[in-house]
PDB file of C-alpha atoms in Angstrom:
ATOM      1  CA  MET A 251     100.084 154.608-182.913  1.00 93.00           C
ATOM      2  CA  LYS A 252      98.751 150.966-181.771  1.00 96.00           C
ATOM      3  CA  LYS A 253      95.523 150.100-183.950  1.00 97.00           C
ATOM      4  CA  ASN A 254      93.100 147.674-182.380  1.00 98.00           C
ATOM      5  CA  GLN A 255      90.378 145.547-184.257  1.00 98.00           C
ATOM      6  CA  LEU A 256      87.089 146.726-183.483  1.00 98.00           C
ATOM      7  CA  GLY A 257      84.966 143.926-182.425  1.00 98.00           C
ATOM      8  CA  THR A 258      84.616 141.387-185.449  1.00 97.00           C
ATOM      9  CA  SER A 259      85.083 144.050-187.723  1.00 98.00           C
ATOM     10  CA  ASN A 260      87.731 144.920-190.288  1.00 97.00           C
ATOM     11  CA  LEU A 261      88.222 148.018-188.952  1.00 98.00           C
ATOM     12  CA  HIS A 262      91.359 148.848-186.940  1.00 98.00           C
ATOM     13  CA  VAL A 263      91.116 152.018-184.853  1.00 98.00           C
ATOM     14  CA  SER A 264      93.752 153.927-182.915  1.00 98.00           C
ATOM     15  CA  GLU A 265      94.191 153.152-179.361  1.00 98.00           C
ATOM     16  CA  LEU A 266      93.454 156.737-178.834  1.00 98.00           C
ATOM     17  CA  GLY A 267      90.606 158.086-180.665  1.00 97.00           C
ATOM     18  CA  PHE A 268      89.387 161.600-180.746  1.00 93.00           C
ATOM     19  CA  GLY A 269      85.905 162.542-179.006  1.00 91.00           C
ATOM     20  CA  CYS A 270      84.770 165.279-181.214  1.00 85.00           C
ATOM     21  CA  MET A 271      82.241 166.801-178.719  1.00 84.00           C
ATOM     22  CA  SER A 272      84.730 168.887-177.237  1.00 83.00           C
ATOM     23  CA  LEU A 273      85.460 170.735-180.252  1.00 84.00           C
ATOM     24  CA  THR A 274      85.211 174.814-180.156  1.00 81.00           C
ATOM     25  CA  GLY A 275      82.734 175.243-182.924  1.00 79.00           C
ATOM     26  CA  ASN A 276      85.200 177.398-184.588  1.00 83.00           C
ATOM     27  CA  THR A 277      85.761 175.726-187.909  1.00 85.00           C
ATOM     28  CA  SER A 278      89.123 177.007-188.344  1.00 86.00           C
ATOM     29  CA  GLU A 279      90.374 175.962-185.154  1.00 89.00           C
ATOM     30  CA  ASP A 280      88.693 172.592-185.390  1.00 88.00           C
ATOM     31  CA  GLU A 281      90.149 172.067-188.603  1.00 89.00           C
ATOM     32  CA  LYS A 282      93.720 172.537-186.925  1.00 92.00           C
ATOM     33  CA  ILE A 283      93.103 170.369-184.213  1.00 91.00           C
ATOM     34  CA  ILE A 284      91.727 167.425-185.981  1.00 91.00           C
ATOM     35  CA  HIS A 285      94.348 167.862-188.518  1.00 91.00           C
ATOM     36  CA  GLN A 286      97.016 167.586-185.567  1.00 93.00           C
ATOM     37  CA  ALA A 287      95.313 164.411-184.250  1.00 93.00           C
ATOM     38  CA  ILE A 288      95.560 162.760-187.522  1.00 94.00           C
ATOM     39  CA  ASP A 289      99.049 163.899-188.341  1.00 94.00           C
ATOM     40  CA  SER A 290      99.829 162.479-184.862  1.00 94.00           C
ATOM     41  CA  GLY A 291      98.183 159.007-185.662  1.00 95.00           C
ATOM     42  CA  ILE A 292      94.769 158.995-184.530  1.00 96.00           C
ATOM     43  CA  ASN A 293      92.397 157.671-187.039  1.00 96.00           C
ATOM     44  CA  PHE A 294      89.255 157.337-185.066  1.00 97.00           C
ATOM     45  CA  PHE A 295      86.936 159.997-184.760  1.00 96.00           C
ATOM     46  CA  ASP A 296      83.418 159.836-183.024  1.00 94.00           C
ATOM     47  CA  THR A 297      80.574 162.751-183.241  1.00 91.00           C
ATOM     48  CA  ALA A 298      76.920 162.327-182.777  1.00 88.00           C
ATOM     49  CA  ASP A 299      73.649 164.213-184.531  1.00 87.00           C
ATOM     50  CA  LEU A 300      73.218 165.568-180.963  1.00 79.00           C
ATOM     51  CA  TYR A 301      76.341 167.640-180.487  1.00 78.00           C
ATOM     52  CA  GLN A 302      75.620 171.113-180.832  1.00 72.00           C
ATOM     53  CA  PHE A 303      72.155 170.386-182.767  1.00 74.00           C
ATOM     54  CA  GLY A 304      74.229 169.039-185.705  1.00 68.00           C
ATOM     55  CA  MET A 305      76.977 171.623-185.938  1.00 84.00           C
ATOM     56  CA  ASN A 306      79.599 169.301-184.383  1.00 82.00           C
ATOM     57  CA  GLU A 307      79.014 166.897-187.499  1.00 87.00           C
ATOM     58  CA  LYS A 308      79.337 169.970-189.846  1.00 90.00           C
ATOM     59  CA  SER A 309      82.636 171.077-188.360  1.00 86.00           C
ATOM     60  CA  VAL A 310      83.686 167.773-188.385  1.00 90.00           C
ATOM     61  CA  GLY A 311      82.921 166.814-191.946  1.00 89.00           C
ATOM     62  CA  ASN A 312      84.359 170.342-193.061  1.00 88.00           C
ATOM     63  CA  ALA A 313      87.849 169.134-191.099  1.00 88.00           C
ATOM     64  CA  LEU A 314      88.176 165.937-192.635  1.00 90.00           C
ATOM     65  CA  LYS A 315      86.771 166.922-196.356  1.00 88.00           C
ATOM     66  CA  HIS A 316      90.275 166.210-197.933  1.00 88.00           C
ATOM     67  CA  LYS A 317      90.947 163.118-195.108  1.00 89.00           C
ATOM     68  CA  ARG A 318      88.098 161.134-195.336  1.00 90.00           C
ATOM     69  CA  ARG A 319      90.007 157.838-196.568  1.00 90.00           C
ATOM     70  CA  ASP A 320      92.669 158.177-193.913  1.00 91.00           C
ATOM     71  CA  ILE A 321      90.360 157.971-190.988  1.00 95.00           C
ATOM     72  CA  ILE A 322      87.613 155.667-189.393  1.00 97.00           C
ATOM     73  CA  LEU A 323      84.487 157.840-188.908  1.00 97.00           C
ATOM     74  CA  ALA A 324      81.675 157.137-186.355  1.00 97.00           C
ATOM     75  CA  SER A 325      78.467 159.027-185.386  1.00 94.00           C
ATOM     76  CA  LYS A 326      75.313 158.601-183.364  1.00 95.00           C
ATOM     77  CA  GLY A 327      71.555 158.881-183.433  1.00 92.00           C
ATOM     78  CA  GLY A 328      68.529 158.015-182.135  1.00 90.00           C
ATOM     79  CA  ASN A 329      67.821 161.316-180.457  1.00 87.00           C
ATOM     80  CA  ALA A 330      65.379 164.269-182.242  1.00 84.00           C
ATOM     81  CA  TRP A 331      64.655 167.897-181.801  1.00 77.00           C
ATOM     82  CA  GLU A 332      61.103 169.182-181.890  1.00 72.00           C
ATOM     83  CA  ASP A 333      60.432 172.826-182.622  1.00 66.00           C
ATOM     84  CA  GLY A 334      59.280 174.602-179.882  1.00 64.00           C
ATOM     85  CA  LYS A 335      60.330 172.081-177.320  1.00 68.00           C
ATOM     86  CA  GLU A 336      63.278 172.089-174.819  1.00 70.00           C
ATOM     87  CA  GLY A 337      65.758 169.455-175.146  1.00 72.00           C
ATOM     88  CA  TRP A 338      65.615 166.264-177.403  1.00 77.00           C
ATOM     89  CA  THR A 339      62.835 163.566-177.547  1.00 83.00           C
ATOM     90  CA  TRP A 340      64.339 159.765-177.238  1.00 87.00           C
ATOM     91  CA  LYS A 341      62.998 158.368-180.939  1.00 90.00           C
ATOM     92  CA  PRO A 342      64.260 154.548-181.513  1.00 91.00           C
ATOM     93  CA  GLU A 343      62.084 154.087-184.215  1.00 93.00           C
ATOM     94  CA  LYS A 344      63.251 152.450-187.784  1.00 95.00           C
ATOM     95  CA  ASN A 345      62.024 155.217-189.975  1.00 95.00           C
ATOM     96  CA  TYR A 346      63.568 157.672-188.007  1.00 93.00           C
ATOM     97  CA  LEU A 347      66.831 156.112-187.718  1.00 96.00           C
ATOM     98  CA  LYS A 348      67.117 155.639-191.263  1.00 96.00           C
ATOM     99  CA  SER A 349      66.201 159.057-191.825  1.00 95.00           C
ATOM    100  CA  ALA A 350      68.598 160.474-189.275  1.00 94.00           C
ATOM    101  CA  VAL A 351      71.593 158.645-190.535  1.00 96.00           C
ATOM    102  CA  LYS A 352      71.012 160.339-194.068  1.00 96.00           C
ATOM    103  CA  HIS A 353      71.338 163.619-192.382  1.00 94.00           C
ATOM    104  CA  SER A 354      74.343 162.925-190.303  1.00 94.00           C
ATOM    105  CA  LEU A 355      75.839 161.678-193.696  1.00 96.00           C
ATOM    106  CA  HIS A 356      74.976 165.125-195.363  1.00 95.00           C
ATOM    107  CA  ARG A 357      76.394 167.185-192.461  1.00 93.00           C
ATOM    108  CA  LEU A 358      79.646 165.194-192.469  1.00 95.00           C
ATOM    109  CA  GLY A 359      79.984 165.482-196.296  1.00 95.00           C
ATOM    110  CA  THR A 360      80.343 161.632-196.833  1.00 96.00           C
ATOM    111  CA  ASP A 361      78.287 158.954-198.221  1.00 95.00           C
ATOM    112  CA  TYR A 362      79.102 156.376-195.468  1.00 96.00           C
ATOM    113  CA  LEU A 363      79.726 155.962-192.070  1.00 97.00           C
ATOM    114  CA  ASP A 364      82.457 153.391-190.781  1.00 98.00           C
ATOM    115  CA  LEU A 365      80.250 153.081-187.521  1.00 98.00           C
ATOM    116  CA  TYR A 366      77.049 154.059-186.692  1.00 97.00           C
ATOM    117  CA  GLN A 367      75.643 153.955-183.096  1.00 97.00           C
ATOM    118  CA  LEU A 368      72.527 153.933-181.292  1.00 96.00           C
ATOM    119  CA  HIS A 369      72.981 156.996-178.792  1.00 92.00           C
ATOM    120  CA  GLY A 370      71.115 155.553-175.761  1.00 90.00           C
ATOM    121  CA  GLY A 371      68.603 153.207-175.215  1.00 90.00           C
ATOM    122  CA  THR A 372      66.351 151.632-172.917  1.00 90.00           C
ATOM    123  CA  ILE A 373      64.785 148.041-172.186  1.00 91.00           C
ATOM    124  CA  ASP A 374      61.330 148.992-173.536  1.00 93.00           C
ATOM    125  CA  ASP A 375      62.707 149.971-176.912  1.00 94.00           C
ATOM    126  CA  PRO A 376      61.547 147.994-180.033  1.00 95.00           C
ATOM    127  CA  HIS A 377      64.910 146.217-180.281  1.00 95.00           C
ATOM    128  CA  ASP A 378      63.951 144.302-183.014  1.00 96.00           C
ATOM    129  CA  GLU A 379      63.053 147.164-185.072  1.00 96.00           C
ATOM    130  CA  ILE A 380      66.396 149.072-184.265  1.00 97.00           C
ATOM    131  CA  ILE A 381      68.318 146.279-185.435  1.00 97.00           C
ATOM    132  CA  GLU A 382      66.272 146.023-188.941  1.00 97.00           C
ATOM    133  CA  ALA A 383      67.128 149.747-189.332  1.00 97.00           C
ATOM    134  CA  PHE A 384      70.828 149.040-188.647  1.00 98.00           C
ATOM    135  CA  GLU A 385      70.927 146.031-190.936  1.00 98.00           C
ATOM    136  CA  ASP A 386      69.096 148.039-193.655  1.00 98.00           C
ATOM    137  CA  MET A 387      71.742 150.767-193.492  1.00 98.00           C
ATOM    138  CA  LYS A 388      74.344 148.288-193.820  1.00 98.00           C
ATOM    139  CA  ASN A 389      72.657 146.660-196.787  1.00 97.00           C
ATOM    140  CA  GLU A 390      72.287 150.012-198.605  1.00 98.00           C
ATOM    141  CA  GLY A 391      75.634 150.908-198.026  1.00 98.00           C
ATOM    142  CA  LEU A 392      75.068 153.776-195.669  1.00 98.00           C
ATOM    143  CA  ILE A 393      77.114 152.331-192.636  1.00 98.00           C
ATOM    144  CA  ARG A 394      79.539 149.704-192.488  1.00 98.00           C
ATOM    145  CA  TYR A 395      79.184 148.536-188.989  1.00 98.00           C
ATOM    146  CA  TYR A 396      77.005 149.306-185.959  1.00 98.00           C
ATOM    147  CA  GLY A 397      77.154 149.463-182.235  1.00 98.00           C
ATOM    148  CA  ILE A 398      75.456 151.018-179.122  1.00 97.00           C
ATOM    149  CA  SER A 399      76.442 153.713-176.615  1.00 95.00           C
ATOM    150  CA  SER A 400      74.800 152.659-173.391  1.00 92.00           C
ATOM    151  CA  ILE A 401      75.509 151.832-169.934  1.00 88.00           C
ATOM    152  CA  ARG A 402      72.463 150.088-169.230  1.00 90.00           C
ATOM    153  CA  PRO A 403      72.842 146.267-168.297  1.00 90.00           C
ATOM    154  CA  ASN A 404      69.698 144.902-169.809  1.00 92.00           C
ATOM    155  CA  VAL A 405      70.181 146.782-173.212  1.00 94.00           C
ATOM    156  CA  ILE A 406      73.706 146.028-173.563  1.00 94.00           C
ATOM    157  CA  GLN A 407      72.832 142.103-173.250  1.00 94.00           C
ATOM    158  CA  THR A 408      69.827 142.483-175.403  1.00 95.00           C
ATOM    159  CA  PHE A 409      72.196 143.826-178.335  1.00 96.00           C
ATOM    160  CA  ALA A 410      74.641 141.480-177.496  1.00 96.00           C
ATOM    161  CA  GLU A 411      72.559 138.635-177.994  1.00 95.00           C
ATOM    162  CA  LYS A 412      70.264 139.611-180.622  1.00 95.00           C
ATOM    163  CA  SER A 413      72.433 142.035-183.010  1.00 97.00           C
ATOM    164  CA  ASN A 414      75.630 142.061-184.979  1.00 97.00           C
ATOM    165  CA  ILE A 415      76.828 145.063-182.973  1.00 98.00           C
ATOM    166  CA  VAL A 416      80.664 145.135-182.980  1.00 98.00           C
ATOM    167  CA  SER A 417      81.009 147.918-180.212  1.00 98.00           C
ATOM    168  CA  VAL A 418      79.650 149.143-176.886  1.00 97.00           C
ATOM    169  CA  MET A 419      80.399 152.749-176.159  1.00 97.00           C
ATOM    170  CA  MET A 420      80.615 153.083-172.284  1.00 96.00           C
ATOM    171  CA  GLN A 421      82.019 155.620-169.926  1.00 95.00           C
ATOM    172  CA  TYR A 422      84.793 154.273-168.447  1.00 97.00           C
ATOM    173  CA  SER A 423      87.844 155.434-166.306  1.00 97.00           C
ATOM    174  CA  LEU A 424      89.734 154.786-163.183  1.00 97.00           C
ATOM    175  CA  LEU A 425      86.862 156.351-161.291  1.00 97.00           C
ATOM    176  CA  ASP A 426      84.372 154.503-163.248  1.00 96.00           C
ATOM    177  CA  ARG A 427      85.519 150.951-163.758  1.00 96.00           C
ATOM    178  CA  ARG A 428      81.638 149.538-163.983  1.00 93.00           C
ATOM    179  CA  PRO A 429      82.263 148.392-167.589  1.00 94.00           C
ATOM    180  CA  GLU A 430      84.936 145.878-165.892  1.00 95.00           C
ATOM    181  CA  GLU A 431      81.956 143.662-165.077  1.00 92.00           C
ATOM    182  CA  TRP A 432      80.945 143.612-168.780  1.00 92.00           C
ATOM    183  CA  PHE A 433      84.343 142.753-170.217  1.00 94.00           C
ATOM    184  CA  PRO A 434      84.205 139.003-169.812  1.00 94.00           C
ATOM    185  CA  GLU A 435      80.701 138.730-171.746  1.00 93.00           C
ATOM    186  CA  LEU A 436      81.473 140.906-174.583  1.00 96.00           C
ATOM    187  CA  ASP A 437      84.837 139.544-174.966  1.00 95.00           C
ATOM    188  CA  LYS A 438      83.037 136.121-175.476  1.00 95.00           C
ATOM    189  CA  LYS A 439      80.991 137.666-178.094  1.00 96.00           C
ATOM    190  CA  GLY A 440      83.847 139.550-179.993  1.00 97.00           C
ATOM    191  CA  ILE A 441      82.521 143.081-179.135  1.00 98.00           C
ATOM    192  CA  SER A 442      84.873 145.712-178.341  1.00 98.00           C
ATOM    193  CA  VAL A 443      84.380 148.554-175.850  1.00 98.00           C
ATOM    194  CA  ILE A 444      84.753 152.182-176.955  1.00 98.00           C
ATOM    195  CA  ALA A 445      85.730 154.329-173.903  1.00 98.00           C
ATOM    196  CA  ARG A 446      84.384 157.597-173.127  1.00 96.00           C
ATOM    197  CA  GLY A 447      85.225 159.869-170.379  1.00 95.00           C
ATOM    198  CA  PRO A 448      88.596 158.349-169.600  1.00 96.00           C
ATOM    199  CA  VAL A 449      89.744 161.293-167.626  1.00 95.00           C
ATOM    200  CA  ALA A 450      86.543 161.541-165.574  1.00 95.00           C
ATOM    201  CA  LYS A 451      85.320 165.208-166.354  1.00 92.00           C
ATOM    202  CA  GLY A 452      88.980 166.460-165.535  1.00 93.00           C
ATOM    203  CA  LEU A 453      89.142 164.660-162.073  1.00 96.00           C
ATOM    204  CA  LEU A 454      91.843 162.556-163.739  1.00 97.00           C
ATOM    205  CA  SER A 455      94.059 165.506-165.059  1.00 93.00           C
ATOM    206  CA  GLU A 456      96.560 167.877-163.440  1.00 92.00           C
ATOM    207  CA  SER A 457      93.867 170.342-162.489  1.00 93.00           C
ATOM    208  CA  TYR A 458      91.984 167.845-160.430  1.00 94.00           C
ATOM    209  CA  SER A 459      92.086 169.813-157.357  1.00 93.00           C
ATOM    210  CA  GLU A 460      89.616 172.774-159.222  1.00 94.00           C
ATOM    211  CA  LYS A 461      87.441 169.728-160.212  1.00 95.00           C
ATOM    212  CA  ILE A 462      86.805 168.376-156.702  1.00 96.00           C
ATOM    213  CA  ASN A 463      83.308 169.645-155.409  1.00 95.00           C
ATOM    214  CA  GLU A 464      80.865 168.545-152.622  1.00 95.00           C
ATOM    215  CA  ASN A 465      78.861 166.458-155.216  1.00 95.00           C
ATOM    216  CA  GLY A 466      81.972 163.893-155.307  1.00 95.00           C
ATOM    217  CA  PHE A 467      81.941 161.488-158.302  1.00 95.00           C
ATOM    218  CA  LEU A 468      79.578 158.342-158.800  1.00 92.00           C
ATOM    219  CA  ASP A 469      80.398 156.350-155.618  1.00 90.00           C
ATOM    220  CA  TYR A 470      83.388 158.692-154.385  1.00 95.00           C
ATOM    221  CA  SER A 471      82.587 161.170-151.807  1.00 95.00           C
ATOM    222  CA  GLN A 472      84.323 164.413-151.851  1.00 96.00           C
ATOM    223  CA  GLU A 473      86.615 163.229-148.757  1.00 96.00           C
ATOM    224  CA  GLU A 474      87.413 160.410-150.852  1.00 96.00           C
ATOM    225  CA  LEU A 475      88.756 162.425-153.880  1.00 97.00           C
ATOM    226  CA  ASN A 476      90.713 164.438-151.969  1.00 97.00           C
ATOM    227  CA  ASP A 477      92.648 161.488-150.416  1.00 97.00           C
ATOM    228  CA  MET A 478      92.960 159.437-153.364  1.00 96.00           C
ATOM    229  CA  LEU A 479      93.739 161.650-156.428  1.00 97.00           C
ATOM    230  CA  PRO A 480      96.899 163.107-154.913  1.00 97.00           C
ATOM    231  CA  GLN A 481      98.043 159.467-154.524  1.00 96.00           C
ATOM    232  CA  LEU A 482      97.411 158.851-158.012  1.00 97.00           C
ATOM    233  CA  HIS A 483      98.874 162.141-159.265  1.00 97.00           C
ATOM    234  CA  ASP A 484     102.398 161.028-157.252  1.00 96.00           C
ATOM    235  CA  LEU A 485     102.116 157.765-158.876  1.00 96.00           C
ATOM    236  CA  ALA A 486     101.727 159.206-162.364  1.00 96.00           C
ATOM    237  CA  GLN A 487     104.931 161.110-161.576  1.00 96.00           C
ATOM    238  CA  GLU A 488     106.747 158.379-160.508  1.00 95.00           C
ATOM    239  CA  LYS A 489     105.918 156.714-163.914  1.00 95.00           C
ATOM    240  CA  ASN A 490     107.100 160.059-165.640  1.00 95.00           C
ATOM    241  CA  MET A 491     103.742 160.848-166.742  1.00 94.00           C
ATOM    242  CA  THR A 492     100.822 163.378-166.319  1.00 95.00           C
ATOM    243  CA  LEU A 493      97.920 162.249-164.453  1.00 96.00           C
ATOM    244  CA  GLU A 494      95.958 162.357-167.693  1.00 95.00           C
ATOM    245  CA  GLN A 495      98.572 160.231-169.364  1.00 95.00           C
ATOM    246  CA  LEU A 496      98.347 157.682-166.706  1.00 97.00           C
ATOM    247  CA  ALA A 497      94.406 157.721-166.756  1.00 97.00           C
ATOM    248  CA  LEU A 498      94.649 157.061-170.539  1.00 97.00           C
ATOM    249  CA  ARG A 499      97.128 154.295-170.301  1.00 97.00           C
ATOM    250  CA  TYR A 500      94.954 152.561-167.678  1.00 98.00           C
ATOM    251  CA  VAL A 501      91.984 152.641-170.080  1.00 98.00           C
ATOM    252  CA  MET A 502      93.993 151.812-173.446  1.00 98.00           C
ATOM    253  CA  ASP A 503      95.713 148.665-171.703  1.00 97.00           C
ATOM    254  CA  GLN A 504      92.607 146.790-171.146  1.00 97.00           C
ATOM    255  CA  PRO A 505      92.493 144.219-173.964  1.00 96.00           C
ATOM    256  CA  GLN A 506      88.805 144.703-174.253  1.00 97.00           C
ATOM    257  CA  VAL A 507      89.169 148.684-175.320  1.00 98.00           C
ATOM    258  CA  ALA A 508      89.642 149.032-178.891  1.00 98.00           C
ATOM    259  CA  SER A 509      89.904 152.814-178.309  1.00 98.00           C
ATOM    260  CA  ALA A 510      89.804 155.375-175.446  1.00 98.00           C
ATOM    261  CA  LEU A 511      88.066 158.672-176.947  1.00 96.00           C
ATOM    262  CA  ALA A 512      89.851 161.856-175.656  1.00 93.00           C
ATOM    263  CA  GLY A 513      88.460 165.236-176.532  1.00 85.00           C
ATOM    264  CA  SER A 514      90.416 168.253-177.201  1.00 81.00           C
ATOM    265  CA  SER A 515      89.525 171.958-177.413  1.00 80.00           C
ATOM    266  CA  ARG A 516      92.998 173.364-177.725  1.00 83.00           C
ATOM    267  CA  GLN A 517      96.020 171.869-179.764  1.00 86.00           C
ATOM    268  CA  ALA A 518      98.118 171.587-176.520  1.00 85.00           C
ATOM    269  CA  GLN A 519      95.615 169.111-175.096  1.00 87.00           C
ATOM    270  CA  VAL A 520      96.109 167.099-178.359  1.00 89.00           C
ATOM    271  CA  LYS A 521      99.735 166.992-177.734  1.00 91.00           C
ATOM    272  CA  ASN A 522      99.497 165.920-174.166  1.00 89.00           C
ATOM    273  CA  ASN A 523      96.857 163.053-175.004  1.00 92.00           C
ATOM    274  CA  ILE A 524      99.143 161.900-177.920  1.00 94.00           C
ATOM    275  CA  GLU A 525     102.118 161.366-175.720  1.00 94.00           C
ATOM    276  CA  SER A 526     100.249 159.073-173.665  1.00 95.00           C
ATOM    277  CA  THR A 527     100.456 156.782-176.479  1.00 96.00           C
ATOM    278  CA  ALA A 528     104.388 156.624-176.437  1.00 95.00           C
ATOM    279  CA  LYS A 529     104.393 155.776-172.661  1.00 95.00           C
ATOM    280  CA  PRO A 530     105.124 152.041-172.147  1.00 95.00           C
ATOM    281  CA  ALA A 531     102.186 150.020-170.942  1.00 96.00           C
ATOM    282  CA  LEU A 532     101.422 149.559-167.769  1.00 96.00           C
ATOM    283  CA  THR A 533     102.828 146.443-165.969  1.00 96.00           C
ATOM    284  CA  THR A 534     100.463 143.954-164.336  1.00 96.00           C
ATOM    285  CA  GLU A 535     101.693 145.079-161.099  1.00 96.00           C
ATOM    286  CA  THR A 536     100.820 148.591-161.864  1.00 96.00           C
ATOM    287  CA  LEU A 537      97.359 147.703-163.176  1.00 96.00           C
ATOM    288  CA  ARG A 538      96.633 145.808-160.058  1.00 95.00           C
ATOM    289  CA  GLY A 539      97.783 148.672-157.620  1.00 95.00           C
ATOM    290  CA  LEU A 540      95.421 150.933-159.504  1.00 96.00           C
ATOM    291  CA  ARG A 541      92.511 148.852-159.240  1.00 95.00           C
ATOM    292  CA  ALA A 542      93.294 148.499-155.440  1.00 94.00           C
ATOM    293  CA  MET A 543      93.584 152.306-155.110  1.00 94.00           C
ATOM    294  CA  THR A 544      89.969 152.529-156.681  1.00 94.00           C
ATOM    295  CA  LYS A 545      86.470 151.285-156.510  1.00 90.00           C
ATOM    296  CA  SER A 546      85.244 148.679-158.857  1.00 85.00           C
ATOM    297  CA  ASN A 547      81.777 150.085-159.110  1.00 73.00           C
ATOM    298  CA  THR A 548      78.474 148.511-160.605  1.00 72.00           C
ATOM    299  CA  TYR A 549      75.642 149.048-162.858  1.00 69.00           C
ATOM    300  CA  GLN A 550      73.044 147.822-160.322  1.00 59.00           C
ATOM    301  CA  ASN A 551      71.339 151.220-160.515  1.00 45.00           C
ATOM    302  CA  HIS A 552      71.258 151.664-163.827  1.00 45.00           C
ATOM    303  CA  ARG A 553      68.872 149.266-165.323  1.00 43.00           C
TER     304      ARG A 553
END
């Protein structure tokens, strides 16, 4: 499988990565799914301490305990749980982050992370303190590189200008093309995009008709989705692809995207996703046509 350099780091990640949030929680089944992904060429796995209250990291760690040297492992932190309180609390503090990464390492059964990411962020956060925390983690050998997971323009700009991030994880798909407005700026600074949600919550899948509802999706109304998705499906068939594979190829074929994270809860899903990497890259003409069929979107309402 094609490998791409992650920002200015010396990490080379598979163009198709594995988003671990979708794992089943069944340790034995998760191990089969993850090993299938590795055997198929995926080397980049992303989790977070937030997923399933840390149990996702434990399951991933168990599956990777004999594969650690073969893969690039990423996690995320910055959210804390409090006893007796529903949900989580945003806690972008230096001491908390340095403690959280050690808990993640323990759950994952490893002594370092290849990539550690701030899991969120606001413009009011103590950015210098956060950056100091990440730099300390690097100096202590707990992490090799760091990045952020954010869709907020002010947050992205702040870290791009003030820190040594190598990546920004962003929701990105044919139906959510907001990250494209940031591609030129991130490219100038040598920062890669890690794309999550490339199949737009299943709307860009073979079962798209079951996913459309009255709420639409971002700027798309229900009527617009009913009109456009069958056209995208027909185009995928013309290219001898499933709709998922067309959606994944669109994201993977962007030079600024180091890896597209696709989650799987079944081995059949892994197989279908993997097959997208064997499909030829989309031509310039096809990419142009897909952009004409969809909206460019903007982050103007996500400061």
